[in-house]
Amino acid sequence: MNLTIKKNIRLENPETRSFLADSFYTEGREKQPLIIFVHGYKGYKDWGAWDLMAKKFAEAGFFFVKFNFSHNGTTVEDPLNFADLEAFGNNNYSKELSDLGLVIDHFIANSQVDEEKVILIGHSRGGGISIIKTFEDERINGLITLASVDTLERFPTGELLENWRNKGVYFALNGRTKQEMPHYYQFYENYKQNEHRFDVERAAEMAKAHMLIVHGTDDEAVEVKQAEHLHILHPNSELFLIENANHTFGAKEPWTEDELPKDLNTLTEKCIDFINKKMF
């Protein structure tokens, strides 16, 4: 059986805009479980070692999909760079949930996919988005969070929030690219208008899917206590901590090695084992 990789599949979302997805699967194997990987803040589908992770899942018998959110700052012409900061500034959680829904709709219809076995894997902020989507969409029966946040209420407060409202924009420095990345005030307004829907804690408590929570003990971006909190909220979840692992489990951009970093490999093997034991 041959591994098939399809890069930069163009998807059209009338609610947002066009974006790209990749699929990794074994040709000729019918009804493979569908795994959809959801990237986080300042993330994108081709970052770091995500391709190597995707191949490992596909070789284990899964139909693996990763995609760029439509407003993550990349474009269909340039998926490897933050070439559209205006789009990045106009991103919000409603758009991300819409994009994720369209990805599920598109790939669940593939003849190679088992529509009864749909798993989301969300990294960082993508974990929060995945938790909400899992609660909302009963087609999803597996949920894995990687270094996930336990709330989407991650905004400036006090005087900083007031300045954001008055100016209409604030900028965050991308440490890797050195770009000043805009966040327009509509992002906060969208959150406040949909605060009940975007309640990650509530969604985690009510989601019925099997859930694995993975976190590194040396995560510099999201504290490990957020993983412990999610574990408490979801009564049937499993918590898997990787000692000394950081926020990206040893991966970085660019990743020039032919092998997965040790912690990301450990994570991937754990995820494969969890899905096989819990869902089959």
PDB file of C-alpha atoms in Angstrom:
ATOM      1  CA  MET A   1       0.000   0.000   0.000  1.00  0.00           C
ATOM      2  CA  ASN A   2       1.282   3.410  -0.977  1.00  0.00           C
ATOM      3  CA  LEU A   3       1.157   6.581   1.066  1.00  0.00           C
ATOM      4  CA  THR A   4      -0.701   9.290  -0.845  1.00  0.00           C
ATOM      5  CA  ILE A   5      -0.045  12.940  -0.045  1.00  0.00           C
ATOM      6  CA  LYS A   6      -2.156  15.695  -1.586  1.00  0.00           C
ATOM      7  CA  LYS A   7      -0.897  19.189  -0.803  1.00  0.00           C
ATOM      8  CA  ASN A   8      -2.693  22.524  -1.090  1.00  0.00           C
ATOM      9  CA  ILE A   9      -6.203  21.333  -1.814  1.00  0.00           C
ATOM     10  CA  ARG A  10      -8.228  24.502  -2.318  1.00  0.00           C
ATOM     11  CA  LEU A  11     -11.416  24.778  -0.269  1.00  0.00           C
ATOM     12  CA  GLU A  12     -14.030  27.503  -0.766  1.00  0.00           C
ATOM     13  CA  ASN A  13     -15.870  28.811   2.288  1.00  0.00           C
ATOM     14  CA  PRO A  14     -18.582  31.332   1.307  1.00  0.00           C
ATOM     15  CA  GLU A  15     -18.736  32.517   4.930  1.00  0.00           C
ATOM     16  CA  THR A  16     -15.010  33.387   5.068  1.00  0.00           C
ATOM     17  CA  ARG A  17     -12.752  32.954   2.010  1.00  0.00           C
ATOM     18  CA  SER A  18     -10.666  30.335   0.190  1.00  0.00           C
ATOM     19  CA  PHE A  19      -8.042  28.359   2.098  1.00  0.00           C
ATOM     20  CA  LEU A  20      -5.825  25.304   1.655  1.00  0.00           C
ATOM     21  CA  ALA A  21      -5.732  21.802   3.137  1.00  0.00           C
ATOM     22  CA  ASP A  22      -3.460  18.748   2.883  1.00  0.00           C
ATOM     23  CA  SER A  23      -4.423  15.089   3.083  1.00  0.00           C
ATOM     24  CA  PHE A  24      -2.235  12.081   3.948  1.00  0.00           C
ATOM     25  CA  TYR A  25      -3.597   8.544   3.602  1.00  0.00           C
ATOM     26  CA  THR A  26      -2.844   5.015   2.443  1.00  0.00           C
ATOM     27  CA  GLU A  27      -4.175   4.324  -1.034  1.00  0.00           C
ATOM     28  CA  GLY A  28      -6.426   1.311  -1.365  1.00  0.00           C
ATOM     29  CA  ARG A  29      -7.366   1.022   2.277  1.00  0.00           C
ATOM     30  CA  GLU A  30     -11.108   1.532   2.646  1.00  0.00           C
ATOM     31  CA  LYS A  31     -12.844   3.434   5.436  1.00  0.00           C
ATOM     32  CA  GLN A  32      -9.954   4.968   7.307  1.00  0.00           C
ATOM     33  CA  PRO A  33     -10.687   7.019  10.439  1.00  0.00           C
ATOM     34  CA  LEU A  34     -10.540  10.744   9.681  1.00  0.00           C
ATOM     35  CA  ILE A  35      -8.153  12.867  11.745  1.00  0.00           C
ATOM     36  CA  ILE A  36      -8.268  16.634  11.321  1.00  0.00           C
ATOM     37  CA  PHE A  37      -5.423  18.683  12.770  1.00  0.00           C
ATOM     38  CA  VAL A  38      -6.295  22.209  13.922  1.00  0.00           C
ATOM     39  CA  HIS A  39      -3.374  24.625  14.200  1.00  0.00           C
ATOM     40  CA  GLY A  40      -3.087  27.372  16.785  1.00  0.00           C
ATOM     41  CA  TYR A  41      -2.398  31.098  17.038  1.00  0.00           C
ATOM     42  CA  LYS A  42       0.278  32.254  14.561  1.00  0.00           C
ATOM     43  CA  GLY A  43       0.270  28.669  13.271  1.00  0.00           C
ATOM     44  CA  TYR A  44      -0.220  27.182   9.828  1.00  0.00           C
ATOM     45  CA  LYS A  45      -0.454  23.716   8.297  1.00  0.00           C
ATOM     46  CA  ASP A  46       3.114  23.557   6.982  1.00  0.00           C
ATOM     47  CA  TRP A  47       4.817  24.764  10.152  1.00  0.00           C
ATOM     48  CA  GLY A  48       7.753  22.808  11.580  1.00  0.00           C
ATOM     49  CA  ALA A  49       7.367  19.035  11.730  1.00  0.00           C
ATOM     50  CA  TRP A  50       3.616  18.789  11.094  1.00  0.00           C
ATOM     51  CA  ASP A  51       4.231  17.001   7.750  1.00  0.00           C
ATOM     52  CA  LEU A  52       6.269  14.281   9.480  1.00  0.00           C
ATOM     53  CA  MET A  53       3.552  13.888  12.108  1.00  0.00           C
ATOM     54  CA  ALA A  54       0.916  13.620   9.372  1.00  0.00           C
ATOM     55  CA  LYS A  55       2.878  10.855   7.606  1.00  0.00           C
ATOM     56  CA  LYS A  56       3.185   8.865  10.821  1.00  0.00           C
ATOM     57  CA  PHE A  57      -0.578   8.983  11.375  1.00  0.00           C
ATOM     58  CA  ALA A  58      -1.263   8.017   7.747  1.00  0.00           C
ATOM     59  CA  GLU A  59       1.146   5.081   7.945  1.00  0.00           C
ATOM     60  CA  ALA A  60      -0.754   3.909  11.033  1.00  0.00           C
ATOM     61  CA  GLY A  61      -3.960   3.664   8.996  1.00  0.00           C
ATOM     62  CA  PHE A  62      -5.580   7.072   9.371  1.00  0.00           C
ATOM     63  CA  PHE A  63      -6.790   9.605   6.822  1.00  0.00           C
ATOM     64  CA  PHE A  64      -4.998  12.674   8.156  1.00  0.00           C
ATOM     65  CA  VAL A  65      -5.923  16.242   7.213  1.00  0.00           C
ATOM     66  CA  LYS A  66      -4.331  19.534   8.160  1.00  0.00           C
ATOM     67  CA  PHE A  67      -5.375  22.960   6.907  1.00  0.00           C
ATOM     68  CA  ASN A  68      -4.837  26.688   7.147  1.00  0.00           C
ATOM     69  CA  PHE A  69      -7.589  28.742   8.707  1.00  0.00           C
ATOM     70  CA  SER A  70      -8.807  31.181   6.074  1.00  0.00           C
ATOM     71  CA  HIS A  71      -7.711  34.210   8.096  1.00  0.00           C
ATOM     72  CA  ASN A  72      -4.487  32.904   9.683  1.00  0.00           C
ATOM     73  CA  GLY A  73      -2.421  35.339   7.603  1.00  0.00           C
ATOM     74  CA  THR A  74      -1.343  32.937   4.854  1.00  0.00           C
ATOM     75  CA  THR A  75      -2.890  32.971   1.402  1.00  0.00           C
ATOM     76  CA  VAL A  76      -3.730  30.322  -1.188  1.00  0.00           C
ATOM     77  CA  GLU A  77      -0.896  31.748  -3.318  1.00  0.00           C
ATOM     78  CA  ASP A  78       1.611  31.831  -0.430  1.00  0.00           C
ATOM     79  CA  PRO A  79       0.757  29.247   2.246  1.00  0.00           C
ATOM     80  CA  LEU A  80       4.217  29.331   3.835  1.00  0.00           C
ATOM     81  CA  ASN A  81       4.308  32.960   4.949  1.00  0.00           C
ATOM     82  CA  PHE A  82       2.142  35.502   6.713  1.00  0.00           C
ATOM     83  CA  ALA A  83       1.603  37.389   3.463  1.00  0.00           C
ATOM     84  CA  ASP A  84      -1.798  38.867   4.379  1.00  0.00           C
ATOM     85  CA  LEU A  85      -1.658  40.620   7.737  1.00  0.00           C
ATOM     86  CA  GLU A  86      -4.954  42.369   6.985  1.00  0.00           C
ATOM     87  CA  ALA A  87      -6.672  38.984   6.958  1.00  0.00           C
ATOM     88  CA  PHE A  88      -4.853  38.007  10.151  1.00  0.00           C
ATOM     89  CA  GLY A  89      -6.177  41.140  11.846  1.00  0.00           C
ATOM     90  CA  ASN A  90      -9.718  40.316  10.748  1.00  0.00           C
ATOM     91  CA  ASN A  91      -9.668  36.752  12.051  1.00  0.00           C
ATOM     92  CA  ASN A  92     -12.033  35.678  14.827  1.00  0.00           C
ATOM     93  CA  TYR A  93     -13.346  32.516  16.475  1.00  0.00           C
ATOM     94  CA  SER A  94     -16.560  32.447  14.412  1.00  0.00           C
ATOM     95  CA  LYS A  95     -14.518  32.294  11.211  1.00  0.00           C
ATOM     96  CA  GLU A  96     -12.299  29.522  12.560  1.00  0.00           C
ATOM     97  CA  LEU A  97     -15.280  27.397  13.594  1.00  0.00           C
ATOM     98  CA  SER A  98     -16.848  27.955  10.174  1.00  0.00           C
ATOM     99  CA  ASP A  99     -13.658  26.884   8.407  1.00  0.00           C
ATOM    100  CA  LEU A 100     -13.325  23.777  10.566  1.00  0.00           C
ATOM    101  CA  GLY A 101     -16.924  22.816   9.835  1.00  0.00           C
ATOM    102  CA  LEU A 102     -16.282  23.081   6.109  1.00  0.00           C
ATOM    103  CA  VAL A 103     -13.135  20.916   6.396  1.00  0.00           C
ATOM    104  CA  ILE A 104     -15.167  18.220   8.169  1.00  0.00           C
ATOM    105  CA  ASP A 105     -17.918  18.401   5.537  1.00  0.00           C
ATOM    106  CA  HIS A 106     -15.436  18.148   2.672  1.00  0.00           C
ATOM    107  CA  PHE A 107     -13.319  15.244   3.860  1.00  0.00           C
ATOM    108  CA  ILE A 108     -15.986  13.158   5.577  1.00  0.00           C
ATOM    109  CA  ALA A 109     -17.487  12.676   2.116  1.00  0.00           C
ATOM    110  CA  ASN A 110     -14.269  11.078   0.802  1.00  0.00           C
ATOM    111  CA  SER A 111     -14.747   7.441  -0.162  1.00  0.00           C
ATOM    112  CA  GLN A 112     -11.611   6.442   1.776  1.00  0.00           C
ATOM    113  CA  VAL A 113     -12.973   7.881   5.046  1.00  0.00           C
ATOM    114  CA  ASP A 114     -14.986   6.114   7.731  1.00  0.00           C
ATOM    115  CA  GLU A 115     -17.606   8.747   8.556  1.00  0.00           C
ATOM    116  CA  GLU A 116     -18.317   7.005  11.848  1.00  0.00           C
ATOM    117  CA  LYS A 117     -14.802   7.724  13.119  1.00  0.00           C
ATOM    118  CA  VAL A 118     -13.896  11.416  13.144  1.00  0.00           C
ATOM    119  CA  ILE A 119     -11.176  12.746  15.435  1.00  0.00           C
ATOM    120  CA  LEU A 120     -10.006  16.333  15.972  1.00  0.00           C
ATOM    121  CA  ILE A 121      -6.472  17.108  17.131  1.00  0.00           C
ATOM    122  CA  GLY A 122      -6.098  20.723  18.210  1.00  0.00           C
ATOM    123  CA  HIS A 123      -2.848  22.459  19.137  1.00  0.00           C
ATOM    124  CA  SER A 124      -2.767  25.454  21.518  1.00  0.00           C
ATOM    125  CA  ARG A 125      -5.625  27.817  20.605  1.00  0.00           C
ATOM    126  CA  GLY A 126      -6.688  25.211  18.068  1.00  0.00           C
ATOM    127  CA  GLY A 127      -7.360  22.954  21.052  1.00  0.00           C
ATOM    128  CA  GLY A 128      -9.943  25.391  22.367  1.00  0.00           C
ATOM    129  CA  ILE A 129     -11.573  25.633  18.936  1.00  0.00           C
ATOM    130  CA  SER A 130     -11.588  21.822  18.668  1.00  0.00           C
ATOM    131  CA  ILE A 131     -13.259  21.427  22.070  1.00  0.00           C
ATOM    132  CA  ILE A 132     -16.081  23.769  21.069  1.00  0.00           C
ATOM    133  CA  LYS A 133     -16.530  22.097  17.687  1.00  0.00           C
ATOM    134  CA  THR A 134     -16.601  18.644  19.271  1.00  0.00           C
ATOM    135  CA  PHE A 135     -19.419  19.730  21.566  1.00  0.00           C
ATOM    136  CA  GLU A 136     -21.352  21.291  18.665  1.00  0.00           C
ATOM    137  CA  ASP A 137     -20.893  18.551  16.053  1.00  0.00           C
ATOM    138  CA  GLU A 138     -22.054  15.053  16.985  1.00  0.00           C
ATOM    139  CA  ARG A 139     -20.138  13.541  14.045  1.00  0.00           C
ATOM    140  CA  ILE A 140     -16.912  14.030  16.038  1.00  0.00           C
ATOM    141  CA  ASN A 141     -16.299  11.089  18.369  1.00  0.00           C
ATOM    142  CA  GLY A 142     -12.638  11.590  19.219  1.00  0.00           C
ATOM    143  CA  LEU A 143     -10.872  14.665  20.586  1.00  0.00           C
ATOM    144  CA  ILE A 144      -7.167  15.165  21.300  1.00  0.00           C
ATOM    145  CA  THR A 145      -5.733  18.418  22.605  1.00  0.00           C
ATOM    146  CA  LEU A 146      -2.039  19.282  22.375  1.00  0.00           C
ATOM    147  CA  ALA A 147      -0.813  22.061  24.675  1.00  0.00           C
ATOM    148  CA  SER A 148      -4.362  23.408  24.622  1.00  0.00           C
ATOM    149  CA  VAL A 149      -5.755  26.508  26.254  1.00  0.00           C
ATOM    150  CA  ASP A 150      -8.689  26.059  28.643  1.00  0.00           C
ATOM    151  CA  THR A 151     -10.296  29.380  27.669  1.00  0.00           C
ATOM    152  CA  LEU A 152     -10.547  31.522  24.537  1.00  0.00           C
ATOM    153  CA  GLU A 153     -10.802  34.678  26.628  1.00  0.00           C
ATOM    154  CA  ARG A 154      -7.198  35.662  25.997  1.00  0.00           C
ATOM    155  CA  PHE A 155      -7.424  39.398  25.411  1.00  0.00           C
ATOM    156  CA  PRO A 156      -5.868  42.583  26.785  1.00  0.00           C
ATOM    157  CA  THR A 157      -7.529  43.871  29.959  1.00  0.00           C
ATOM    158  CA  GLY A 158      -7.917  47.177  31.759  1.00  0.00           C
ATOM    159  CA  GLU A 159      -6.191  50.144  30.143  1.00  0.00           C
ATOM    160  CA  LEU A 160      -4.805  47.985  27.341  1.00  0.00           C
ATOM    161  CA  LEU A 161      -8.337  46.886  26.407  1.00  0.00           C
ATOM    162  CA  GLU A 162      -9.530  50.500  26.473  1.00  0.00           C
ATOM    163  CA  ASN A 163      -6.651  51.533  24.215  1.00  0.00           C
ATOM    164  CA  TRP A 164      -7.545  48.702  21.830  1.00  0.00           C
ATOM    165  CA  ARG A 165     -11.154  49.899  21.668  1.00  0.00           C
ATOM    166  CA  ASN A 166     -10.123  53.504  21.057  1.00  0.00           C
ATOM    167  CA  LYS A 167      -7.485  52.759  18.421  1.00  0.00           C
ATOM    168  CA  GLY A 168      -9.320  49.849  16.805  1.00  0.00           C
ATOM    169  CA  VAL A 169      -6.146  47.762  16.557  1.00  0.00           C
ATOM    170  CA  TYR A 170      -3.261  46.447  18.606  1.00  0.00           C
ATOM    171  CA  PHE A 171      -0.120  44.731  17.345  1.00  0.00           C
ATOM    172  CA  ALA A 172       1.660  41.578  18.513  1.00  0.00           C
ATOM    173  CA  LEU A 173       5.245  40.871  17.513  1.00  0.00           C
ATOM    174  CA  ASN A 174       5.904  37.561  15.808  1.00  0.00           C
ATOM    175  CA  GLY A 175       9.181  36.518  17.399  1.00  0.00           C
ATOM    176  CA  ARG A 176      10.166  34.294  14.461  1.00  0.00           C
ATOM    177  CA  THR A 177       9.303  36.536  11.498  1.00  0.00           C
ATOM    178  CA  LYS A 178       9.640  39.896  13.351  1.00  0.00           C
ATOM    179  CA  GLN A 179       6.334  41.016  11.833  1.00  0.00           C
ATOM    180  CA  GLU A 180       4.028  43.307  13.786  1.00  0.00           C
ATOM    181  CA  MET A 181       0.780  41.376  13.472  1.00  0.00           C
ATOM    182  CA  PRO A 182      -2.468  43.362  13.808  1.00  0.00           C
ATOM    183  CA  HIS A 183      -5.521  42.407  15.822  1.00  0.00           C
ATOM    184  CA  TYR A 184      -8.575  44.503  15.015  1.00  0.00           C
ATOM    185  CA  TYR A 185     -11.110  45.236  17.716  1.00  0.00           C
ATOM    186  CA  GLN A 186     -13.750  43.195  15.848  1.00  0.00           C
ATOM    187  CA  PHE A 187     -11.994  40.108  17.271  1.00  0.00           C
ATOM    188  CA  TYR A 188     -12.971  41.099  20.819  1.00  0.00           C
ATOM    189  CA  GLU A 189     -16.453  42.214  19.735  1.00  0.00           C
ATOM    190  CA  ASN A 190     -17.027  38.842  18.054  1.00  0.00           C
ATOM    191  CA  TYR A 191     -15.992  37.088  21.258  1.00  0.00           C
ATOM    192  CA  LYS A 192     -18.327  39.154  23.449  1.00  0.00           C
ATOM    193  CA  GLN A 193     -21.245  38.644  21.052  1.00  0.00           C
ATOM    194  CA  ASN A 194     -20.762  34.861  21.196  1.00  0.00           C
ATOM    195  CA  GLU A 195     -19.371  34.455  24.713  1.00  0.00           C
ATOM    196  CA  HIS A 196     -21.671  31.559  25.610  1.00  0.00           C
ATOM    197  CA  ARG A 197     -20.775  29.649  22.461  1.00  0.00           C
ATOM    198  CA  PHE A 198     -17.059  30.242  22.975  1.00  0.00           C
ATOM    199  CA  ASP A 199     -17.052  28.932  26.556  1.00  0.00           C
ATOM    200  CA  VAL A 200     -14.383  26.217  26.382  1.00  0.00           C
ATOM    201  CA  GLU A 201     -15.025  25.045  29.950  1.00  0.00           C
ATOM    202  CA  ARG A 202     -18.721  24.467  29.252  1.00  0.00           C
ATOM    203  CA  ALA A 203     -17.949  22.678  25.976  1.00  0.00           C
ATOM    204  CA  ALA A 204     -15.353  20.458  27.656  1.00  0.00           C
ATOM    205  CA  GLU A 205     -17.846  19.449  30.342  1.00  0.00           C
ATOM    206  CA  MET A 206     -20.591  18.615  27.846  1.00  0.00           C
ATOM    207  CA  ALA A 207     -18.657  17.070  24.947  1.00  0.00           C
ATOM    208  CA  LYS A 208     -19.355  13.350  24.634  1.00  0.00           C
ATOM    209  CA  ALA A 209     -16.306  12.319  22.598  1.00  0.00           C
ATOM    210  CA  HIS A 210     -13.395  10.286  23.935  1.00  0.00           C
ATOM    211  CA  MET A 211     -10.779  12.865  24.962  1.00  0.00           C
ATOM    212  CA  LEU A 212      -7.000  12.745  25.340  1.00  0.00           C
ATOM    213  CA  ILE A 213      -5.249  15.788  26.822  1.00  0.00           C
ATOM    214  CA  VAL A 214      -1.516  16.036  26.027  1.00  0.00           C
ATOM    215  CA  HIS A 215       0.740  18.696  27.506  1.00  0.00           C
ATOM    216  CA  GLY A 216       4.427  19.295  28.130  1.00  0.00           C
ATOM    217  CA  THR A 217       5.537  20.052  31.673  1.00  0.00           C
ATOM    218  CA  ASP A 218       7.854  22.821  30.401  1.00  0.00           C
ATOM    219  CA  ASP A 219       5.299  24.521  28.163  1.00  0.00           C
ATOM    220  CA  GLU A 220       6.378  28.157  27.989  1.00  0.00           C
ATOM    221  CA  ALA A 221       3.189  29.447  26.316  1.00  0.00           C
ATOM    222  CA  VAL A 222       0.300  27.591  27.995  1.00  0.00           C
ATOM    223  CA  GLU A 223       0.657  26.508  31.615  1.00  0.00           C
ATOM    224  CA  VAL A 224       0.285  22.810  32.355  1.00  0.00           C
ATOM    225  CA  LYS A 225      -2.427  23.639  34.897  1.00  0.00           C
ATOM    226  CA  GLN A 226      -4.719  24.406  31.948  1.00  0.00           C
ATOM    227  CA  ALA A 227      -4.409  20.770  30.845  1.00  0.00           C
ATOM    228  CA  GLU A 228      -5.141  19.626  34.389  1.00  0.00           C
ATOM    229  CA  HIS A 229      -8.202  21.871  34.421  1.00  0.00           C
ATOM    230  CA  LEU A 230      -9.516  20.384  31.161  1.00  0.00           C
ATOM    231  CA  HIS A 231      -8.986  16.903  32.615  1.00  0.00           C
ATOM    232  CA  ILE A 232     -11.154  17.799  35.611  1.00  0.00           C
ATOM    233  CA  LEU A 233     -13.856  19.270  33.370  1.00  0.00           C
ATOM    234  CA  HIS A 234     -14.170  16.220  31.091  1.00  0.00           C
ATOM    235  CA  PRO A 235     -15.002  13.240  33.315  1.00  0.00           C
ATOM    236  CA  ASN A 236     -13.863  10.555  30.877  1.00  0.00           C
ATOM    237  CA  SER A 237     -10.714  12.235  29.614  1.00  0.00           C
ATOM    238  CA  GLU A 238      -7.147  10.940  29.865  1.00  0.00           C
ATOM    239  CA  LEU A 239      -4.297  13.284  30.798  1.00  0.00           C
ATOM    240  CA  PHE A 240      -0.872  12.538  29.320  1.00  0.00           C
ATOM    241  CA  LEU A 241       1.989  14.770  30.444  1.00  0.00           C
ATOM    242  CA  ILE A 242       5.358  14.687  28.672  1.00  0.00           C
ATOM    243  CA  GLU A 243       8.171  15.543  31.045  1.00  0.00           C
ATOM    244  CA  ASN A 244      10.247  18.578  30.030  1.00  0.00           C
ATOM    245  CA  ALA A 245       8.388  19.020  26.738  1.00  0.00           C
ATOM    246  CA  ASN A 246       7.803  22.562  25.489  1.00  0.00           C
ATOM    247  CA  HIS A 247       4.816  24.137  23.732  1.00  0.00           C
ATOM    248  CA  THR A 248       5.639  22.629  20.336  1.00  0.00           C
ATOM    249  CA  PHE A 249       6.974  19.315  21.680  1.00  0.00           C
ATOM    250  CA  GLY A 250      10.486  19.900  20.408  1.00  0.00           C
ATOM    251  CA  ALA A 251       9.557  21.050  16.902  1.00  0.00           C
ATOM    252  CA  LYS A 252      10.511  24.406  15.422  1.00  0.00           C
ATOM    253  CA  GLU A 253      10.277  26.287  12.134  1.00  0.00           C
ATOM    254  CA  PRO A 254      12.028  25.414   9.958  1.00  0.00           C
ATOM    255  CA  TRP A 255      12.377  21.714  10.814  1.00  0.00           C
ATOM    256  CA  THR A 256      15.166  20.286   8.664  1.00  0.00           C
ATOM    257  CA  GLU A 257      15.491  16.800  10.192  1.00  0.00           C
ATOM    258  CA  ASP A 258      14.083  13.665   8.577  1.00  0.00           C
ATOM    259  CA  GLU A 259      12.712  12.377  11.884  1.00  0.00           C
ATOM    260  CA  LEU A 260      10.181  13.736  14.333  1.00  0.00           C
ATOM    261  CA  PRO A 261      11.575  15.393  17.451  1.00  0.00           C
ATOM    262  CA  LYS A 262      11.558  12.983  20.366  1.00  0.00           C
ATOM    263  CA  ASP A 263       8.655  14.551  22.281  1.00  0.00           C
ATOM    264  CA  LEU A 264       6.473  14.973  19.196  1.00  0.00           C
ATOM    265  CA  ASN A 265       7.138  11.339  18.275  1.00  0.00           C
ATOM    266  CA  THR A 266       6.145  10.242  21.796  1.00  0.00           C
ATOM    267  CA  LEU A 267       2.984  12.315  21.486  1.00  0.00           C
ATOM    268  CA  THR A 268       2.083  10.856  18.085  1.00  0.00           C
ATOM    269  CA  GLU A 269       2.552   7.272  19.247  1.00  0.00           C
ATOM    270  CA  LYS A 270       0.398   7.984  22.307  1.00  0.00           C
ATOM    271  CA  CYS A 271      -2.347   9.477  20.138  1.00  0.00           C
ATOM    272  CA  ILE A 272      -2.353   6.481  17.793  1.00  0.00           C
ATOM    273  CA  ASP A 273      -2.542   4.083  20.738  1.00  0.00           C
ATOM    274  CA  PHE A 274      -5.336   6.105  22.382  1.00  0.00           C
ATOM    275  CA  ILE A 275      -7.476   6.166  19.229  1.00  0.00           C
ATOM    276  CA  ASN A 276      -6.982   2.461  18.535  1.00  0.00           C
ATOM    277  CA  LYS A 277      -7.887   1.476  22.109  1.00  0.00           C
ATOM    278  CA  LYS A 278     -10.773   3.891  22.699  1.00  0.00           C
ATOM    279  CA  MET A 279     -12.516   3.935  19.337  1.00  0.00           C
ATOM    280  CA  PHE A 280     -12.088   0.471  17.754  1.00  0.00           C
TER     281      PHE A 280
END
